[in-house]
PDB file of C-alpha atoms in Angstrom:
ATOM      1  CA  MET A 149     116.732  87.038 104.458  1.00 70.00           C
ATOM      2  CA  ASN A 150     118.194  84.218 105.778  1.00 73.00           C
ATOM      3  CA  LEU A 151     116.489  84.350 109.402  1.00 66.00           C
ATOM      4  CA  GLN A 152     119.156  81.871 111.300  1.00 78.00           C
ATOM      5  CA  ASN A 153     121.924  84.130 110.371  1.00 87.00           C
ATOM      6  CA  GLU A 154     120.559  87.870 109.408  1.00 91.00           C
ATOM      7  CA  LYS A 155     118.472  90.193 111.620  1.00 94.00           C
ATOM      8  CA  CYS A 156     116.993  93.493 110.613  1.00 96.00           C
ATOM      9  CA  VAL A 157     116.794  96.814 113.291  1.00 97.00           C
ATOM     10  CA  ILE A 158     115.423  99.844 113.514  1.00 98.00           C
ATOM     11  CA  VAL A 159     117.371 102.576 115.680  1.00 98.00           C
ATOM     12  CA  VAL A 160     115.998 105.622 116.349  1.00 98.00           C
ATOM     13  CA  ASP A 161     117.149 108.873 118.911  1.00 98.00           C
ATOM     14  CA  GLU A 162     114.781 108.859 121.673  1.00 97.00           C
ATOM     15  CA  GLU A 163     114.925 112.744 122.541  1.00 97.00           C
ATOM     16  CA  LEU A 164     112.664 113.471 118.790  1.00 97.00           C
ATOM     17  CA  PRO A 165     109.283 114.006 119.521  1.00 97.00           C
ATOM     18  CA  LEU A 166     106.960 111.128 119.018  1.00 96.00           C
ATOM     19  CA  GLY A 167     105.702 112.202 115.859  1.00 96.00           C
ATOM     20  CA  ILE A 168     109.141 112.287 114.753  1.00 97.00           C
ATOM     21  CA  ILE A 169     110.147 109.470 114.970  1.00 97.00           C
ATOM     22  CA  ALA A 170     107.100 107.341 114.643  1.00 97.00           C
ATOM     23  CA  ASN A 171     108.150 109.366 110.877  1.00 96.00           C
ATOM     24  CA  THR A 172     111.712 108.387 110.532  1.00 97.00           C
ATOM     25  CA  ALA A 173     110.828 104.891 111.445  1.00 97.00           C
ATOM     26  CA  VAL A 174     107.442 104.960 108.443  1.00 96.00           C
ATOM     27  CA  ILE A 175     110.577 106.277 106.258  1.00 97.00           C
ATOM     28  CA  LEU A 176     113.018 104.113 107.303  1.00 97.00           C
ATOM     29  CA  GLY A 177     110.557 101.062 107.026  1.00 95.00           C
ATOM     30  CA  ILE A 178     109.227 102.028 103.490  1.00 95.00           C
ATOM     31  CA  THR A 179     112.749 101.570 102.412  1.00 96.00           C
ATOM     32  CA  LEU A 180     113.793  98.754 103.495  1.00 93.00           C
ATOM     33  CA  GLY A 181     110.462  97.775 101.457  1.00 91.00           C
ATOM     34  CA  LYS A 182     111.715  98.363  98.529  1.00 93.00           C
ATOM     35  CA  THR A 183     115.175  97.859  98.643  1.00 93.00           C
ATOM     36  CA  MET A 184     114.347  94.034 100.211  1.00 92.00           C
ATOM     37  CA  PRO A 185     110.947  93.266  98.140  1.00 91.00           C
ATOM     38  CA  GLU A 186     111.395  89.044  99.024  1.00 90.00           C
ATOM     39  CA  ALA A 187     110.927  90.161 103.009  1.00 90.00           C
ATOM     40  CA  VAL A 188     107.485  91.313 102.093  1.00 92.00           C
ATOM     41  CA  GLY A 189     105.083  88.021 102.436  1.00 93.00           C
ATOM     42  CA  PRO A 190     102.246  87.079  99.806  1.00 96.00           C
ATOM     43  CA  ASP A 191      99.014  88.668 100.291  1.00 97.00           C
ATOM     44  CA  VAL A 192      96.577  86.824 102.998  1.00 97.00           C
ATOM     45  CA  ILE A 193      93.124  86.580 102.945  1.00 98.00           C
ATOM     46  CA  ASP A 194      90.853  86.409 106.195  1.00 97.00           C
ATOM     47  CA  GLN A 195      87.911  83.943 106.800  1.00 98.00           C
ATOM     48  CA  THR A 196      85.366  85.901 105.614  1.00 98.00           C
ATOM     49  CA  GLU A 197      87.615  86.513 101.968  1.00 97.00           C
ATOM     50  CA  LYS A 198      88.834  89.884 102.569  1.00 98.00           C
ATOM     51  CA  SER A 199      92.546  90.011 100.886  1.00 97.00           C
ATOM     52  CA  HIS A 200      95.271  91.496 103.102  1.00 97.00           C
ATOM     53  CA  LEU A 201      98.609  92.864 101.920  1.00 96.00           C
ATOM     54  CA  GLY A 202     101.394  90.642 102.400  1.00 95.00           C
ATOM     55  CA  ILE A 203     103.635  92.296 105.214  1.00 93.00           C
ATOM     56  CA  ILE A 204     107.721  91.607 106.293  1.00 91.00           C
ATOM     57  CA  LYS A 205     108.168  87.812 106.857  1.00 91.00           C
ATOM     58  CA  PHE A 206     110.438  88.581 109.946  1.00 90.00           C
ATOM     59  CA  PRO A 207     110.817  90.998 113.494  1.00 91.00           C
ATOM     60  CA  VAL A 208     112.414  93.815 113.170  1.00 95.00           C
ATOM     61  CA  PRO A 209     113.084  96.067 116.613  1.00 97.00           C
ATOM     62  CA  VAL A 210     113.358  99.054 116.883  1.00 97.00           C
ATOM     63  CA  LEU A 211     115.589 100.457 119.025  1.00 98.00           C
ATOM     64  CA  LYS A 212     116.094 103.655 120.709  1.00 98.00           C
ATOM     65  CA  SER A 213     119.883 105.522 121.130  1.00 97.00           C
ATOM     66  CA  SER A 214     121.420 108.664 121.741  1.00 97.00           C
ATOM     67  CA  ALA A 215     122.145 111.157 118.943  1.00 97.00           C
ATOM     68  CA  GLU A 216     125.509 110.611 119.430  1.00 97.00           C
ATOM     69  CA  LYS A 217     125.618 106.718 119.808  1.00 97.00           C
ATOM     70  CA  LEU A 218     123.580 107.274 116.387  1.00 97.00           C
ATOM     71  CA  LYS A 219     126.177 109.308 114.742  1.00 97.00           C
ATOM     72  CA  TYR A 220     128.457 106.683 116.281  1.00 97.00           C
ATOM     73  CA  ILE A 221     126.846 103.733 114.911  1.00 97.00           C
ATOM     74  CA  ARG A 222     126.628 105.669 111.002  1.00 97.00           C
ATOM     75  CA  GLU A 223     130.459 106.278 111.361  1.00 96.00           C
ATOM     76  CA  GLN A 224     131.017 102.724 112.404  1.00 96.00           C
ATOM     77  CA  LEU A 225     128.413 101.718 109.446  1.00 97.00           C
ATOM     78  CA  TYR A 226     131.097 103.220 106.712  1.00 96.00           C
ATOM     79  CA  GLN A 227     134.240 100.980 107.715  1.00 96.00           C
ATOM     80  CA  ASP A 228     135.655  98.316 106.020  1.00 96.00           C
ATOM     81  CA  ASP A 229     134.199  95.287 108.769  1.00 95.00           C
ATOM     82  CA  PHE A 230     130.785  96.712 108.310  1.00 97.00           C
ATOM     83  CA  HIS A 231     130.646  97.279 104.243  1.00 94.00           C
ATOM     84  CA  ASP A 232     128.315  94.604 103.424  1.00 96.00           C
ATOM     85  CA  LEU A 233     125.450  95.618 105.915  1.00 97.00           C
ATOM     86  CA  LEU A 234     122.554  97.218 104.071  1.00 96.00           C
ATOM     87  CA  VAL A 235     121.891 100.567 105.932  1.00 97.00           C
ATOM     88  CA  VAL A 236     119.318 102.976 105.723  1.00 97.00           C
ATOM     89  CA  ASP A 237     120.039 106.285 107.064  1.00 97.00           C
ATOM     90  CA  PHE A 238     117.360 109.492 107.569  1.00 98.00           C
ATOM     91  CA  SER A 239     118.711 112.993 108.530  1.00 97.00           C
ATOM     92  CA  ASP A 240     117.238 116.257 109.696  1.00 97.00           C
ATOM     93  CA  LEU A 241     117.995 117.297 106.045  1.00 97.00           C
ATOM     94  CA  ALA A 242     116.355 114.964 104.798  1.00 97.00           C
ATOM     95  CA  GLN A 243     112.905 115.877 107.213  1.00 96.00           C
ATOM     96  CA  SER A 244     113.279 119.650 106.346  1.00 95.00           C
ATOM     97  CA  CYS A 245     113.319 118.784 102.888  1.00 96.00           C
ATOM     98  CA  LYS A 246     109.712 119.668 100.491  1.00 95.00           C
ATOM     99  CA  THR A 247     110.585 117.913  97.992  1.00 97.00           C
ATOM    100  CA  TYR A 248     113.073 114.332  97.141  1.00 96.00           C
ATOM    101  CA  ASP A 249     114.247 117.528  94.342  1.00 97.00           C
ATOM    102  CA  ASP A 250     115.196 119.779  97.242  1.00 97.00           C
ATOM    103  CA  PHE A 251     116.540 116.771  99.299  1.00 97.00           C
ATOM    104  CA  ILE A 252     118.951 116.401  96.213  1.00 97.00           C
ATOM    105  CA  GLN A 253     119.773 119.135  95.651  1.00 97.00           C
ATOM    106  CA  LYS A 254     120.820 119.874  99.412  1.00 97.00           C
ATOM    107  CA  MET A 255     122.667 117.090 100.715  1.00 97.00           C
ATOM    108  CA  ILE A 256     125.285 117.504  97.436  1.00 97.00           C
ATOM    109  CA  GLN A 257     126.339 120.927  99.963  1.00 97.00           C
ATOM    110  CA  VAL A 258     125.814 119.081 103.051  1.00 96.00           C
ATOM    111  CA  PRO A 259     129.762 116.414 104.778  1.00 96.00           C
ATOM    112  CA  GLU A 260     127.794 114.030 106.143  1.00 94.00           C
ATOM    113  CA  SER A 261     129.520 114.778 109.693  1.00 94.00           C
ATOM    114  CA  ALA A 262     126.962 117.710 109.413  1.00 96.00           C
ATOM    115  CA  LEU A 263     124.599 115.185 109.693  1.00 97.00           C
ATOM    116  CA  LYS A 264     121.644 115.305 112.352  1.00 97.00           C
ATOM    117  CA  TYR A 265     121.223 111.245 112.203  1.00 98.00           C
ATOM    118  CA  PHE A 266     117.737 110.626 112.812  1.00 98.00           C
ATOM    119  CA  GLY A 267     117.435 106.658 112.866  1.00 98.00           C
ATOM    120  CA  LEU A 268     119.073 104.211 111.461  1.00 98.00           C
ATOM    121  CA  ALA A 269     118.179 100.544 109.596  1.00 98.00           C
ATOM    122  CA  ILE A 270     120.460  98.544 109.855  1.00 98.00           C
ATOM    123  CA  CYS A 271     120.040  95.008 108.138  1.00 96.00           C
ATOM    124  CA  GLY A 272     123.228  91.440 107.776  1.00 95.00           C
ATOM    125  CA  SER A 273     124.810  88.936 109.168  1.00 95.00           C
ATOM    126  CA  LYS A 274     123.251  88.691 113.168  1.00 95.00           C
ATOM    127  CA  LYS A 275     126.518  89.071 114.433  1.00 95.00           C
ATOM    128  CA  LYS A 276     127.749  92.222 113.080  1.00 97.00           C
ATOM    129  CA  VAL A 277     124.360  93.871 113.853  1.00 97.00           C
ATOM    130  CA  ALA A 278     124.464  93.332 117.042  1.00 96.00           C
ATOM    131  CA  LYS A 279     128.018  94.356 117.535  1.00 96.00           C
ATOM    132  CA  LEU A 280     126.877  97.280 116.532  1.00 97.00           C
ATOM    133  CA  THR A 281     123.178  97.201 118.829  1.00 97.00           C
ATOM    134  CA  GLY A 282     123.213  94.846 121.251  1.00 94.00           C
ATOM    135  CA  SER A 283     123.771  96.767 123.915  1.00 96.00           C
ATOM    136  CA  LEU A 284     120.295  99.287 122.940  1.00 98.00           C
ATOM    137  CA  PRO A 285     117.244  98.878 124.016  1.00 98.00           C
ATOM    138  CA  LEU A 286     113.770  98.388 122.455  1.00 97.00           C
ATOM    139  CA  LEU A 287     112.176 102.194 122.093  1.00 97.00           C
ATOM    140  CA  ARG A 288     109.081 101.731 124.425  1.00 93.00           C
TER     141      ARG A 288
END
């Protein structure tokens, strides 16, 4: 990832309970790590020669949004202008499933318009990511 021209953000629904917000951010982050393994640095050794697994090489701000704005952003990400961005979404349907097979079976029966997004991870062109999320405040 070219940090000069690219950016990653996570956007979550600020009205969700804290535990669901944390779970959403973790799930989005794990999927980003799988999708962008080059973003994770090598393991490091501390002064006492203890090993620590590598972490992401760049900051990923966690932003807050209303559910409506989150849905709007997701809809924009389906447009041709944003087709080159990497997008991970996490919805109410995904959160309600007990197994991944259950998730697969339920998703095929639900139109995108019926999903309530809990969070999005967006990576790519700094300009495009900023166009979609630049006005959103940090989650605090």
